[in-house]
Short mmCIF file of C-alpha atoms in Angstrom, two decimals:
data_model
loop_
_atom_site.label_atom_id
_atom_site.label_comp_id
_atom_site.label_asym_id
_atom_site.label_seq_id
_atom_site.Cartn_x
_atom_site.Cartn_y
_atom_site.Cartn_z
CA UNK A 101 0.00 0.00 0.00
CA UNK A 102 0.87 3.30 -0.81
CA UNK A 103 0.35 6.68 0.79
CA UNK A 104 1.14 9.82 -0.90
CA UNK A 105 2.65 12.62 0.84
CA UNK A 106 3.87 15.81 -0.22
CA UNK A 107 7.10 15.26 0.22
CA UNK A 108 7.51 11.47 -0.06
CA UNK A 109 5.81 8.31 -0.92
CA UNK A 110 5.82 5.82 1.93
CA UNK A 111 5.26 2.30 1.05
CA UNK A 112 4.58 0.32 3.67
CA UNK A 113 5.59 -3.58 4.24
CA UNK A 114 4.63 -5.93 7.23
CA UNK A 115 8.29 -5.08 8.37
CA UNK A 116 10.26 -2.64 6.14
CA UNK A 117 10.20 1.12 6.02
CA UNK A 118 11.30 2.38 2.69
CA UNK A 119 11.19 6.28 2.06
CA UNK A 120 11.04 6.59 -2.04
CA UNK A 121 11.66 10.09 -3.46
CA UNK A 122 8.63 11.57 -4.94
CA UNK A 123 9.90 12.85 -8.36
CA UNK A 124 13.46 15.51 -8.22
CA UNK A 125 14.97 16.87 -5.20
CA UNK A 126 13.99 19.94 -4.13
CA UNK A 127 15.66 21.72 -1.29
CA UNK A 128 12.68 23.64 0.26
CA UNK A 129 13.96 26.70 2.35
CA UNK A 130 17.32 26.68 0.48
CA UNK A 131 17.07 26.56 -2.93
CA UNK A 132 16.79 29.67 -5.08
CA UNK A 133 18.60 31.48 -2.28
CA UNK A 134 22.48 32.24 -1.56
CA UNK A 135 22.64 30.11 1.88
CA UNK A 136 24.27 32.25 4.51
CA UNK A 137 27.64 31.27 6.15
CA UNK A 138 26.21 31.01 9.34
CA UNK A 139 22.95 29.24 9.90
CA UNK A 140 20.04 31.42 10.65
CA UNK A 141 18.29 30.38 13.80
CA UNK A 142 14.68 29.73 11.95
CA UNK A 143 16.37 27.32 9.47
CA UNK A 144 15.02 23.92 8.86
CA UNK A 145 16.43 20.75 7.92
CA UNK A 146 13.37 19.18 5.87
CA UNK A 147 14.13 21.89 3.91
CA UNK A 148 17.87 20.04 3.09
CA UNK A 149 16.44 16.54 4.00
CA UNK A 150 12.97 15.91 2.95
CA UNK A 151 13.45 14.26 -0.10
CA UNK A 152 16.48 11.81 1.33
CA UNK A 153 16.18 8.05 0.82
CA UNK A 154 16.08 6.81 4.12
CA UNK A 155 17.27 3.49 4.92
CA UNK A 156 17.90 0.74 2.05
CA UNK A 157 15.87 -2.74 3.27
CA UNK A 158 19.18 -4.03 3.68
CA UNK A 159 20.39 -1.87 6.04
CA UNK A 160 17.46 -2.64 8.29
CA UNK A 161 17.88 -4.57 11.45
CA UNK A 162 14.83 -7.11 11.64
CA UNK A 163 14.39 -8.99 15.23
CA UNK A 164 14.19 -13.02 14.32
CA UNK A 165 11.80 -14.56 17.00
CA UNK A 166 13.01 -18.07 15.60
CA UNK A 167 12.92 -20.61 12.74
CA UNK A 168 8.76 -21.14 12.95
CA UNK A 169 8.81 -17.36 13.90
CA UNK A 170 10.81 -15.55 11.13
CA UNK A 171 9.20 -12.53 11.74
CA UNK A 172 8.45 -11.30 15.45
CA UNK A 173 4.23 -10.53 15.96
CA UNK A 174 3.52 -7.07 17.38
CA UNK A 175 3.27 -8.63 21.48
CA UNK A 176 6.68 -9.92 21.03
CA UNK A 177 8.28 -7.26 19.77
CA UNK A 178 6.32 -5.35 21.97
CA UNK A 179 7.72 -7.73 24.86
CA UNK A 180 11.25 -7.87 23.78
CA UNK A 181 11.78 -3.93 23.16
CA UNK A 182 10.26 -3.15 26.65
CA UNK A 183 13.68 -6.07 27.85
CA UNK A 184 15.99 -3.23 26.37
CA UNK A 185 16.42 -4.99 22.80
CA UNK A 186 17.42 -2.69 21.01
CA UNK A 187 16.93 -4.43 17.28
CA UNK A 188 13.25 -5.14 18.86
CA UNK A 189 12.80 -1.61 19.94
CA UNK A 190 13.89 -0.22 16.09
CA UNK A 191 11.12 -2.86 14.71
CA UNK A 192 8.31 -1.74 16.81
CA UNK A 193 9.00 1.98 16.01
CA UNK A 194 9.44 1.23 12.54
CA UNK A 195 5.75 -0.32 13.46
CA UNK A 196 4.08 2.09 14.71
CA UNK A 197 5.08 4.73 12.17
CA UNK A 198 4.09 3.04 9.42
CA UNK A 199 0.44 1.80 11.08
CA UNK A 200 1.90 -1.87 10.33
CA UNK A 201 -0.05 -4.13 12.44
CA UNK A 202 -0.85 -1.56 14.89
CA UNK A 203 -2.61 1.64 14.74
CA UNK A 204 0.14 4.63 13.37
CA UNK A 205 1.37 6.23 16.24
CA UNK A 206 4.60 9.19 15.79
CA UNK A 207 4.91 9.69 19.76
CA UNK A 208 5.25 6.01 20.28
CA UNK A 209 6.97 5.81 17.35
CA UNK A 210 9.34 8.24 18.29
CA UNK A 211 10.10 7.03 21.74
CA UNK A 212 11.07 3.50 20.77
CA UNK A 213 13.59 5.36 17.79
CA UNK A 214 15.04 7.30 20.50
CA UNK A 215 15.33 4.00 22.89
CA UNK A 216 17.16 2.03 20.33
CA UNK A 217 19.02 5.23 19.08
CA UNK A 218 20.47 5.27 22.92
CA UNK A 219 21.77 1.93 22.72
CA UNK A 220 23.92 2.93 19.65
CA UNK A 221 22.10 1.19 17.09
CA UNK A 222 23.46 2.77 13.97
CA UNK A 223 19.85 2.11 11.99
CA UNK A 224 17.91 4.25 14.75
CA UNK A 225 20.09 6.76 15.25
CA UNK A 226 19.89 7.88 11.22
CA UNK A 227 15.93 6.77 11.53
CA UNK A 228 15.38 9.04 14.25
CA UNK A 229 17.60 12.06 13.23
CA UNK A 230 15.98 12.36 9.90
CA UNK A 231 12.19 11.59 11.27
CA UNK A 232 13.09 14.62 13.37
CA UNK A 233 14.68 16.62 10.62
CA UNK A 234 11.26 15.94 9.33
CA UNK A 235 9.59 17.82 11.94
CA UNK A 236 8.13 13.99 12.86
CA UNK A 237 6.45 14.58 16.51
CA UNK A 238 8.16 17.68 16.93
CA UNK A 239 8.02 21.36 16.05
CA UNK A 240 9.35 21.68 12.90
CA UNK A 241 12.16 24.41 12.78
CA UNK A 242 12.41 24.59 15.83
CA UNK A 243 16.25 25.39 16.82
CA UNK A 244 17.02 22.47 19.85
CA UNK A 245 15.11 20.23 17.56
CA UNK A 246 17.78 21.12 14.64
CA UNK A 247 20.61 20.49 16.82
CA UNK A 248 19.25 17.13 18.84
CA UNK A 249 18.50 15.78 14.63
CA UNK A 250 21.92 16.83 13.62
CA UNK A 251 23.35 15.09 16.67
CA UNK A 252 21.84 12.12 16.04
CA UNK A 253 22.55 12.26 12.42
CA UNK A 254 26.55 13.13 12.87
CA UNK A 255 26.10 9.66 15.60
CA UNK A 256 25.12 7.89 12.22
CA UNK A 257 27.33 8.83 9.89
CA UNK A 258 30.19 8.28 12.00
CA UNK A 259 29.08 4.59 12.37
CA UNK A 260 29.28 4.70 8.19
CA UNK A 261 25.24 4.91 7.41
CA UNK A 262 25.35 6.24 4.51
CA UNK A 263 21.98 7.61 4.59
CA UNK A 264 23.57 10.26 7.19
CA UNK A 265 26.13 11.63 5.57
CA UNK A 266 23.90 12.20 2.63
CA UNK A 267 21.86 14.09 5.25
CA UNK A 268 24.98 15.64 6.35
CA UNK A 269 26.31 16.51 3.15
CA UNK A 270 23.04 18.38 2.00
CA UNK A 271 22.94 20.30 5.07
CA UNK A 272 26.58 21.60 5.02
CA UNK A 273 26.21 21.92 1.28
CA UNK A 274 23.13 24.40 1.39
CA UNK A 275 23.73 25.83 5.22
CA UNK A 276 20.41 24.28 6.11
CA UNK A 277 19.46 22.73 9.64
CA UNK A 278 21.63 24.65 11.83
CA UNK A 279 25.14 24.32 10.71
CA UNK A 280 27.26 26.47 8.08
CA UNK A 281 27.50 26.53 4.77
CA UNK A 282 30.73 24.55 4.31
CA UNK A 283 31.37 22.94 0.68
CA UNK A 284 34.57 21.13 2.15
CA UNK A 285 33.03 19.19 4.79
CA UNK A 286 29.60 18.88 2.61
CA UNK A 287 31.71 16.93 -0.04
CA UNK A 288 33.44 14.92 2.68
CA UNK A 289 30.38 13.88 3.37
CA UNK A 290 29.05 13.57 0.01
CA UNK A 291 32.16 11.29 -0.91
CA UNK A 292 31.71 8.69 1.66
CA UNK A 293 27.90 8.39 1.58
CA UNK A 294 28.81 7.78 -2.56
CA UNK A 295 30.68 4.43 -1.39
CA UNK A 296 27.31 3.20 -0.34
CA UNK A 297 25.83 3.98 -3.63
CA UNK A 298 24.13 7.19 -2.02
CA UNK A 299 24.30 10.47 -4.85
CA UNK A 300 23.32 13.34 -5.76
CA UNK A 301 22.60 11.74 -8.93
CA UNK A 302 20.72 9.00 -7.60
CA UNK A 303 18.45 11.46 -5.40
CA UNK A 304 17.35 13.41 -8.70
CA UNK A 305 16.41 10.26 -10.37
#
């Protein structure tokens, strides 16, 4: 099933998450301006992130409740995440945001991104930085939300997802989301999010 959104199409999967790009990029809130060299408090990162693929199905972490039980129900996920499992805690959120078994809920959504994220789980970390780049459960623009999304984001990247350092690299690129406008570090970035197969290119497809 598919659900339209202005900025994305979600496609939703008993398990997966995949966040397609709904026709080119376009960087809302930078493009068609010079970006400043220092951030402007009001700026938001959708506007450099909105349109970013987020994670490829093979990047995602899926919880195996056993051979007869390939893929965990919604009580023992539910079970497992509330043990501090941290795979099981990325599932259910991934759950409840997309509605998958369960009714769609951001806040709890959220929470159990954030859980997982805390446990250094590279996967939630870059879920929940871009969900709240997104404005996801949150006030979108809003300046501790740009810093606690680019925090989580920079976790990411540093653990090589490459769907955070595209993040990164659009947001240094255009001085979007709270940081500078810095074309070195954007193409750092941009370089090692490219080894995963992550472009420009590929975003404008």
């Amino acid at each position: 099933m598919q659900v339209r959104s202005s900025a994305m199409i979600y496609v939703r999967t008993p398990i997966l998450m995949v966040l397609c790009l709904a026709g080119a990029m376009t960087l809302l809130g930078c493009a068609g301006a010079k970006a400043p060299s220092q951030p402007p408090e009001s700026s938001a990162i959708s506007g450099c992130t909105q349109r970013l693929l987020a994670l490829k199905p093979d990047e995602m972490p899926i919880e195996n409740c056993g051979a007869d039980k390939p893929i965990c129900d919604a009580a023992t996920l539910s079970s497992k995440a509330e043990q501090g499992n941290a795979v099981a805690q990325y599932n259910l959120a991934v759950r409840y945001h997309m509605g998958s078994g369960m009714a769609p809920d951001d806040e709890a959504a959220m929470l159990w991104f954030r859980r997982a994220a805390l446990q250094d789980l590279p996967q939630a970390q870059a879920q929940y930085g871009l969900l709240l780049s997104n404005g996801v459960g949150v006030q979108e623009g809003d300046l501790e939300v740009q810093k606690e999304a680019q925090k989580w984001l920079m976790k990411a990247a540093k653990a090589d997802m490459g769907v955070a350092q595209m993040a990164l690299g659009l947001m240094y690129s255009q001085g979007c989301g709270g940081v500078p406008q810095l074309s070195g570090t954007a193409a750092e970035w941009f370089g090692r999010a490219a080894q995963h197969g992550i472009t420009l290119a590929a975003l404008q497809k």
